[in-house]
Amino acid sequence: MAKTKKITVLPDEAIISKIYFIRGQKVMLDKDLAELYNVTTSNLNKAVRRNSKRFPDDFMFQLTQKEFKNLIFQNGTSSWGGTRKMPYAFTEQGVSMLSSVLNSDTAVEVNIRIIRIFTKFREMLLTHKDILLKLEQLEKQVIQNSGDIEMIFLVLKQLFNPLQEPRPRIGFKRSDEE
């Protein structure tokens, strides 16, 4: 019987912490993916270059200098060391495509976990979107009934601060006052 390599199970938080929001998309960087797949970043990028037709612009893109500096700034101290090339960012579809390029058991297992986490993100976004839609509907109702609400606030203000008519002054009056 052949020995099978045991794959270490990563907690979801370890994967989630490596998902960034760049150019309006959730992406993972080549360095982080290489670490998860237990390969070097160089080998991961070589495999991608050999299969470049599988990675159109909406699956993968290279960060600009400004995006990279912003990413380092957001994460505090740089853990990228002496990066000579700007990192590649892989969208959900690009991460999915990596499983066909990297043929190790680790890559397949990690890919399945990553795709499940991306799916959870999408479900959470849809839930939040539903909540935002309901809030928007409530806001429209409030605007439609704003006259009633303004009237309520006006009455409340009058109850807390009743109008006071000027009272006649009591006491000594100077000759120039009338």
Coordinates of N, CA and C in Angstrom, one line a residue:
M1 N 0.8 -1.2 0.0 CA 0.0 0.0 0.0 C 0.9 1.3 0.0
A2 N 0.5 2.2 -0.8 CA 1.2 3.5 -0.9 C 0.9 4.4 0.3
K3 N 1.8 5.1 0.8 CA 1.6 6.0 1.9 C 0.9 7.2 1.3
T4 N -0.1 7.7 2.0 CA -0.8 9.0 1.6 C -0.3 10.1 2.5
K5 N -0.1 11.2 2.0 CA 0.3 12.3 2.8 C -0.9 12.9 3.5
K6 N -0.7 13.1 4.8 CA -1.8 13.7 5.6 C -1.8 15.2 5.4
I7 N -3.0 15.7 5.0 CA -3.2 17.1 4.8 C -3.6 17.8 6.1
T8 N -2.9 18.9 6.4 CA -3.2 19.6 7.6 C -4.4 20.5 7.4
V9 N -5.4 20.4 8.3 CA -6.6 21.2 8.2 C -6.4 22.6 8.8
L10 N -6.6 23.6 7.9 CA -6.4 25.0 8.3 C -7.8 25.5 8.9
P11 N -7.7 26.3 9.9 CA -9.0 26.9 10.4 C -9.4 28.0 9.3
D12 N -10.7 28.2 9.3 CA -11.3 29.1 8.3 C -10.7 30.5 8.5
E13 N -10.4 30.9 9.7 CA -9.8 32.2 10.0 C -8.5 32.4 9.3
A14 N -7.7 31.3 9.1 CA -6.4 31.4 8.5 C -6.6 31.7 7.0
I15 N -7.6 31.2 6.4 CA -7.9 31.5 5.0 C -8.6 32.9 4.8
I16 N -9.5 33.2 5.7 CA -10.3 34.4 5.6 C -9.3 35.6 5.8
S17 N -8.3 35.5 6.6 CA -7.3 36.6 6.8 C -6.5 36.9 5.6
K18 N -6.5 36.0 4.6 CA -5.7 36.1 3.4 C -6.6 36.6 2.2
I19 N -7.8 36.9 2.5 CA -8.7 37.4 1.4 C -8.8 38.9 1.6
Y20 N -8.5 39.6 0.5 CA -8.4 41.1 0.4 C -9.5 41.6 -0.5
F21 N -9.9 42.9 -0.3 CA -10.8 43.5 -1.2 C -10.0 44.5 -2.0
I22 N -9.8 44.2 -3.3 CA -9.0 45.1 -4.2 C -9.7 45.2 -5.5
R23 N -9.8 46.4 -6.0 CA -10.5 46.8 -7.3 C -12.0 46.3 -7.2
G24 N -12.6 46.4 -6.1 CA -14.0 46.0 -5.9 C -14.2 44.5 -5.9
Q25 N -13.2 43.7 -5.7 CA -13.3 42.2 -5.8 C -12.6 41.6 -4.6
K26 N -13.2 40.5 -4.2 CA -12.5 39.7 -3.1 C -11.4 38.9 -3.8
V27 N -10.2 39.0 -3.4 CA -9.0 38.3 -4.1 C -8.1 37.7 -3.0
M28 N -7.3 36.8 -3.5 CA -6.2 36.3 -2.7 C -4.9 36.5 -3.5
L29 N -3.8 36.8 -2.8 CA -2.5 37.0 -3.4 C -1.7 35.8 -3.6
D30 N -0.9 35.8 -4.7 CA -0.1 34.6 -5.0 C 0.8 34.1 -3.9
K31 N 1.3 35.0 -3.1 CA 2.2 34.6 -2.0 C 1.4 33.8 -0.9
D32 N 0.2 34.3 -0.6 CA -0.7 33.6 0.4 C -1.1 32.3 -0.2
L33 N -1.5 32.2 -1.4 CA -2.0 31.0 -2.0 C -0.9 30.0 -2.0
A34 N 0.3 30.4 -2.4 CA 1.5 29.5 -2.4 C 1.7 28.9 -1.1
E35 N 1.6 29.8 0.0 CA 1.8 29.3 1.3 C 0.8 28.3 1.7
L36 N -0.5 28.5 1.3 CA -1.6 27.6 1.6 C -1.4 26.2 0.9
Y37 N -0.9 26.3 -0.4 CA -0.7 25.1 -1.2 C 0.6 24.4 -0.9
N38 N 1.4 25.1 0.0 CA 2.7 24.5 0.3 C 3.6 24.4 -0.9
V39 N 3.7 25.4 -1.7 CA 4.6 25.5 -2.8 C 5.2 26.9 -2.7
T40 N 6.3 27.1 -3.5 CA 6.9 28.5 -3.5 C 6.0 29.4 -4.4
T41 N 6.1 30.7 -4.1 CA 5.4 31.6 -4.9 C 5.9 31.6 -6.4
S42 N 7.2 31.4 -6.5 CA 7.8 31.3 -7.9 C 7.2 30.1 -8.6
N43 N 7.1 29.0 -8.0 CA 6.5 27.8 -8.7 C 5.0 28.0 -9.0
L44 N 4.3 28.6 -8.1 CA 2.9 28.9 -8.4 C 2.8 29.8 -9.6
N45 N 3.5 30.8 -9.7 CA 3.5 31.8 -10.8 C 4.0 31.1 -12.1
K46 N 4.9 30.2 -12.0 CA 5.4 29.5 -13.2 C 4.3 28.6 -13.8
A47 N 3.6 27.9 -12.9 CA 2.5 27.1 -13.3 C 1.4 27.9 -14.0
V48 N 1.1 29.1 -13.4 CA 0.1 30.0 -14.0 C 0.6 30.5 -15.4
R49 N 1.8 30.9 -15.5 CA 2.3 31.4 -16.8 C 2.3 30.3 -17.8
R50 N 2.6 29.0 -17.4 CA 2.5 27.9 -18.4 C 1.1 27.7 -18.9
N51 N 0.1 28.1 -18.1 CA -1.3 27.9 -18.4 C -2.0 29.3 -18.5
S52 N -1.4 30.2 -19.1 CA -1.9 31.6 -19.1 C -3.3 31.8 -19.7
K53 N -3.6 30.9 -20.6 CA -5.0 30.9 -21.3 C -6.1 30.7 -20.3
R54 N -5.8 30.0 -19.2 CA -6.8 29.7 -18.2 C -7.0 30.8 -17.2
F55 N -6.2 31.9 -17.3 CA -6.3 33.0 -16.4 C -6.5 34.3 -17.1
P56 N -7.7 34.6 -17.6 CA -8.0 35.9 -18.1 C -8.0 37.0 -17.0
D57 N -8.1 38.2 -17.5 CA -8.0 39.4 -16.5 C -9.1 39.3 -15.4
D58 N -10.2 38.7 -15.6 CA -11.2 38.7 -14.5 C -11.0 37.5 -13.6
F59 N -9.9 36.7 -13.9 CA -9.5 35.6 -13.0 C -8.3 36.0 -12.2
M60 N -7.5 36.8 -12.7 CA -6.2 37.2 -12.1 C -5.7 38.5 -12.7
F61 N -5.1 39.3 -11.8 CA -4.4 40.6 -12.3 C -3.2 40.9 -11.4
Q62 N -2.3 41.7 -11.9 CA -1.1 42.0 -11.1 C -1.4 43.4 -10.5
L63 N -1.0 43.5 -9.2 CA -1.2 44.7 -8.4 C -0.3 45.8 -9.0
T64 N -0.8 47.0 -8.9 CA 0.0 48.2 -9.2 C 0.9 48.5 -8.0
Q65 N 1.9 49.4 -8.2 CA 2.7 49.8 -7.1 C 1.9 50.4 -6.0
K66 N 0.9 51.3 -6.4 CA 0.1 52.0 -5.4 C -0.8 51.0 -4.6
E67 N -1.4 50.1 -5.3 CA -2.2 49.1 -4.6 C -1.4 48.2 -3.6
F68 N -0.2 47.9 -4.0 CA 0.7 47.1 -3.2 C 1.1 47.9 -2.0
K69 N 1.5 49.2 -2.1 CA 1.8 50.0 -1.0 C 0.6 50.2 0.0
N70 N -0.6 50.3 -0.6 CA -1.8 50.5 0.2 C -2.0 49.2 1.0
L71 N -1.8 48.1 0.4 CA -2.0 46.8 1.0 C -1.0 46.6 2.2
I72 N 0.2 47.0 2.0 CA 1.2 46.9 3.0 C 0.8 47.9 4.2
F73 N 0.4 49.1 3.8 CA 0.0 50.1 4.8 C -1.2 49.5 5.7
Q74 N -2.2 48.9 5.0 CA -3.3 48.4 5.7 C -2.9 47.2 6.7
N75 N -1.9 46.5 6.3 CA -1.5 45.3 7.1 C -0.4 45.6 8.1
G76 N 0.0 46.9 8.2 CA 1.1 47.3 9.1 C 2.4 47.0 8.5
T77 N 3.2 46.3 9.3 CA 4.6 46.0 8.8 C 4.5 45.0 7.6
S78 N 5.3 45.2 6.6 CA 5.4 44.3 5.5 C 6.0 43.0 5.8
S79 N 5.3 41.9 5.4 CA 5.8 40.6 5.6 C 6.3 40.1 4.2
W80 N 6.3 41.0 3.2 CA 6.7 40.5 1.9 C 8.2 40.6 1.7
G81 N 8.9 41.2 2.6 CA 10.4 41.3 2.5 C 10.8 42.0 1.2
G82 N 11.7 41.5 0.5 CA 12.3 42.1 -0.7 C 11.6 41.7 -2.0
T83 N 10.3 42.1 -2.1 CA 9.5 41.7 -3.3 C 10.0 42.5 -4.5
R84 N 10.4 41.8 -5.5 CA 10.9 42.4 -6.7 C 9.8 42.7 -7.8
K85 N 8.8 41.8 -7.8 CA 7.7 41.9 -8.7 C 6.4 42.2 -7.9
M86 N 5.5 42.9 -8.5 CA 4.2 43.1 -7.9 C 3.5 41.8 -7.8
P87 N 2.8 41.5 -6.7 CA 2.1 40.3 -6.6 C 0.9 40.2 -7.5
Y88 N 0.5 38.9 -7.8 CA -0.7 38.7 -8.6 C -1.9 38.4 -7.6
A89 N -3.0 38.9 -8.0 CA -4.2 38.8 -7.2 C -5.2 37.8 -8.0
F90 N -5.7 36.8 -7.3 CA -6.6 35.8 -7.9 C -8.0 36.0 -7.4
T91 N -9.0 36.2 -8.3 CA -10.4 36.3 -7.9 C -10.8 34.9 -7.5
E92 N -12.1 34.7 -7.1 CA -12.6 33.4 -6.8 C -12.5 32.5 -8.0
Q93 N -12.8 32.9 -9.2 CA -12.7 32.1 -10.3 C -11.2 31.7 -10.6
G94 N -10.3 32.6 -10.4 CA -8.9 32.3 -10.5 C -8.4 31.3 -9.5
V95 N -8.9 31.4 -8.3 CA -8.5 30.4 -7.3 C -9.0 29.0 -7.7
S96 N -10.2 29.0 -8.2 CA -10.8 27.8 -8.6 C -10.0 27.2 -9.8
M97 N -9.6 28.0 -10.7 CA -8.8 27.5 -11.8 C -7.4 27.0 -11.4
L98 N -6.9 27.5 -10.3 CA -5.6 27.0 -9.8 C -5.6 25.5 -9.5
S99 N -6.8 25.0 -9.1 CA -6.9 23.6 -8.8 C -6.6 22.7 -10.0
S100 N -6.9 23.2 -11.2 CA -6.6 22.5 -12.4 C -5.2 22.6 -12.9
V101 N -4.5 23.6 -12.4 CA -3.1 23.9 -12.7 C -2.1 23.2 -11.8
L102 N -2.5 23.2 -10.5 CA -1.7 22.6 -9.4 C -2.3 21.2 -9.1
N103 N -1.6 20.2 -9.4 CA -2.2 18.8 -9.3 C -1.7 18.1 -8.0
S104 N -1.7 18.8 -6.9 CA -1.3 18.1 -5.6 C -2.6 17.9 -4.8
D105 N -2.6 16.9 -3.9 CA -3.7 16.7 -3.1 C -4.0 17.9 -2.2
T106 N -2.9 18.5 -1.7 CA -3.0 19.7 -0.9 C -3.7 20.8 -1.6
A107 N -3.3 21.0 -2.9 CA -3.9 22.1 -3.6 C -5.4 21.9 -3.8
V108 N -5.8 20.6 -4.1 CA -7.2 20.3 -4.2 C -8.0 20.6 -2.9
E109 N -7.4 20.1 -1.8 CA -8.1 20.2 -0.5 C -8.2 21.7 -0.2
V110 N -7.1 22.4 -0.3 CA -7.1 23.9 0.1 C -8.1 24.6 -0.8
N111 N -8.1 24.3 -2.1 CA -9.0 24.9 -3.0 C -10.5 24.7 -2.6
I112 N -10.8 23.6 -2.3 CA -12.2 23.3 -1.8 C -12.6 24.1 -0.6
R113 N -11.6 24.3 0.3 CA -11.9 25.1 1.5 C -12.1 26.6 1.1
I114 N -11.2 27.0 0.2 CA -11.2 28.5 -0.2 C -12.6 28.8 -0.9
I115 N -13.0 27.9 -1.8 CA -14.2 28.1 -2.6 C -15.4 28.1 -1.6
R116 N -15.4 27.2 -0.6 CA -16.5 27.2 0.4 C -16.5 28.5 1.2
I117 N -15.4 29.1 1.5 CA -15.3 30.3 2.2 C -15.8 31.5 1.3
F118 N -15.4 31.5 0.1 CA -15.9 32.5 -0.8 C -17.4 32.4 -1.0
T119 N -18.0 31.2 -1.0 CA -19.4 31.0 -1.1 C -20.1 31.5 0.2
K120 N -19.5 31.3 1.3 CA -20.1 31.8 2.6 C -20.1 33.4 2.5
F121 N -19.0 34.0 2.0 CA -19.0 35.4 1.9 C -20.1 35.9 1.0
R122 N -20.4 35.2 -0.1 CA -21.4 35.6 -1.0 C -22.8 35.5 -0.3
E123 N -23.0 34.5 0.4 CA -24.3 34.3 1.1 C -24.5 35.4 2.2
M124 N -23.4 35.7 2.9 CA -23.5 36.8 3.9 C -23.8 38.1 3.2
L125 N -23.2 38.4 2.1 CA -23.5 39.6 1.3 C -24.9 39.7 0.9
L126 N -25.5 38.6 0.5 CA -26.9 38.6 0.0 C -27.8 38.8 1.2
T127 N -27.4 38.2 2.4 CA -28.2 38.5 3.6 C -28.2 40.0 4.0
H128 N -27.0 40.5 3.9 CA -26.9 42.0 4.3 C -27.6 42.8 3.2
K129 N -27.6 42.4 2.0 CA -28.3 43.1 1.0 C -29.8 43.2 1.2
D130 N -30.3 42.0 1.7 CA -31.8 42.0 2.0 C -32.1 42.9 3.2
I131 N -31.2 43.0 4.2 CA -31.4 43.9 5.3 C -31.4 45.3 4.8
L132 N -30.4 45.6 4.0 CA -30.3 47.0 3.5 C -31.5 47.4 2.7
L133 N -32.1 46.5 1.9 CA -33.3 46.8 1.1 C -34.5 47.1 2.0
K134 N -34.6 46.3 3.1 CA -35.7 46.5 4.1 C -35.5 47.9 4.8
L135 N -34.3 48.2 5.1 CA -34.0 49.5 5.7 C -34.4 50.6 4.7
E136 N -34.1 50.5 3.5 CA -34.4 51.5 2.5 C -35.9 51.6 2.4
Q137 N -36.6 50.5 2.4 CA -38.1 50.6 2.4 C -38.6 51.4 3.6
L138 N -38.1 51.1 4.7 CA -38.5 51.8 6.0 C -38.2 53.3 5.9
E139 N -37.0 53.6 5.3 CA -36.7 55.0 5.1 C -37.7 55.7 4.2
K140 N -38.1 55.1 3.2 CA -39.1 55.6 2.2 C -40.4 55.9 2.9
Q141 N -40.8 54.9 3.8 CA -42.0 55.1 4.5 C -41.9 56.3 5.5
V142 N -40.8 56.4 6.1 CA -40.6 57.5 7.1 C -40.7 58.9 6.3
I143 N -40.0 58.9 5.1 CA -40.1 60.1 4.3 C -41.5 60.5 3.9
Q144 N -42.3 59.5 3.5 CA -43.7 59.7 3.1 C -44.5 60.2 4.3
N145 N -44.2 59.7 5.5 CA -44.9 60.2 6.7 C -44.1 61.2 7.5
S146 N -43.2 61.9 6.8 CA -42.4 62.8 7.5 C -43.1 64.0 8.1
G147 N -44.2 64.4 7.5 CA -45.1 65.5 8.0 C -45.6 65.1 9.4
D148 N -46.1 63.9 9.5 CA -46.6 63.4 10.8 C -45.5 63.3 11.9
I149 N -44.3 62.9 11.5 CA -43.2 62.8 12.4 C -42.7 64.1 12.8
E150 N -42.6 65.1 11.9 CA -42.2 66.4 12.2 C -43.2 67.1 13.2
M151 N -44.5 66.8 13.0 CA -45.5 67.3 13.9 C -45.3 66.7 15.3
I152 N -45.0 65.5 15.4 CA -44.8 64.8 16.7 C -43.6 65.5 17.4
F153 N -42.5 65.7 16.7 CA -41.3 66.3 17.3 C -41.6 67.8 17.7
L154 N -42.4 68.5 16.9 CA -42.8 69.9 17.3 C -43.6 69.9 18.6
V155 N -44.6 69.0 18.7 CA -45.4 68.9 19.9 C -44.5 68.5 21.1
L156 N -43.6 67.6 20.9 CA -42.7 67.2 22.0 C -41.8 68.3 22.5
K157 N -41.3 69.1 21.5 CA -40.4 70.3 21.9 C -41.2 71.3 22.7
Q158 N -42.5 71.5 22.3 CA -43.3 72.4 23.0 C -43.6 72.0 24.4
L159 N -43.8 70.7 24.6 CA -44.0 70.1 25.9 C -42.8 70.3 26.8
F160 N -41.6 70.1 26.3 CA -40.4 70.2 27.1 C -40.0 71.7 27.3
N161 N -40.3 72.5 26.3 CA -39.9 73.9 26.4 C -41.2 74.8 26.1
P162 N -42.1 74.9 27.0 CA -43.3 75.7 26.7 C -43.0 77.1 26.4
L163 N -43.7 77.8 25.5 CA -43.5 79.2 25.2 C -43.9 80.0 26.5
Q164 N -43.0 81.0 26.7 CA -43.3 81.8 27.9 C -43.5 83.3 27.4
E165 N -44.6 83.9 27.8 CA -44.8 85.3 27.4 C -44.0 86.1 28.4
P166 N -43.5 87.3 27.9 CA -42.8 88.1 28.7 C -43.6 88.6 29.9
R167 N -43.1 88.5 31.1 CA -43.8 89.0 32.3 C -43.4 90.4 32.6
P168 N -44.4 91.1 33.2 CA -44.1 92.5 33.5 C -43.0 92.5 34.6
R169 N -42.1 93.4 34.5 CA -41.0 93.5 35.4 C -41.4 94.1 36.7
I170 N -40.9 93.5 37.8 CA -41.3 93.9 39.1 C -40.1 94.7 39.7
G171 N -40.4 95.7 40.4 CA -39.3 96.4 41.1 C -39.1 97.8 40.6
F172 N -38.0 98.4 41.0 CA -37.7 99.7 40.7 C -37.4 99.9 39.2
K173 N -38.0 101.0 38.6 CA -37.7 101.3 37.2 C -37.0 102.6 37.1
R174 N -36.0 102.7 36.2 CA -35.3 103.9 36.0 C -36.2 104.9 35.2
S175 N -35.8 106.1 35.2 CA -36.6 107.1 34.5 C -36.5 106.9 33.0
D176 N -35.4 106.4 32.5 CA -35.2 106.2 31.0 C -35.9 104.9 30.5
E177 N -36.4 104.0 31.4 CA -37.1 102.8 31.0 C -38.6 103.1 31.1
E178 N -39.3 102.5 30.2 CA -40.8 102.6 30.2 C -41.4 101.3 29.8

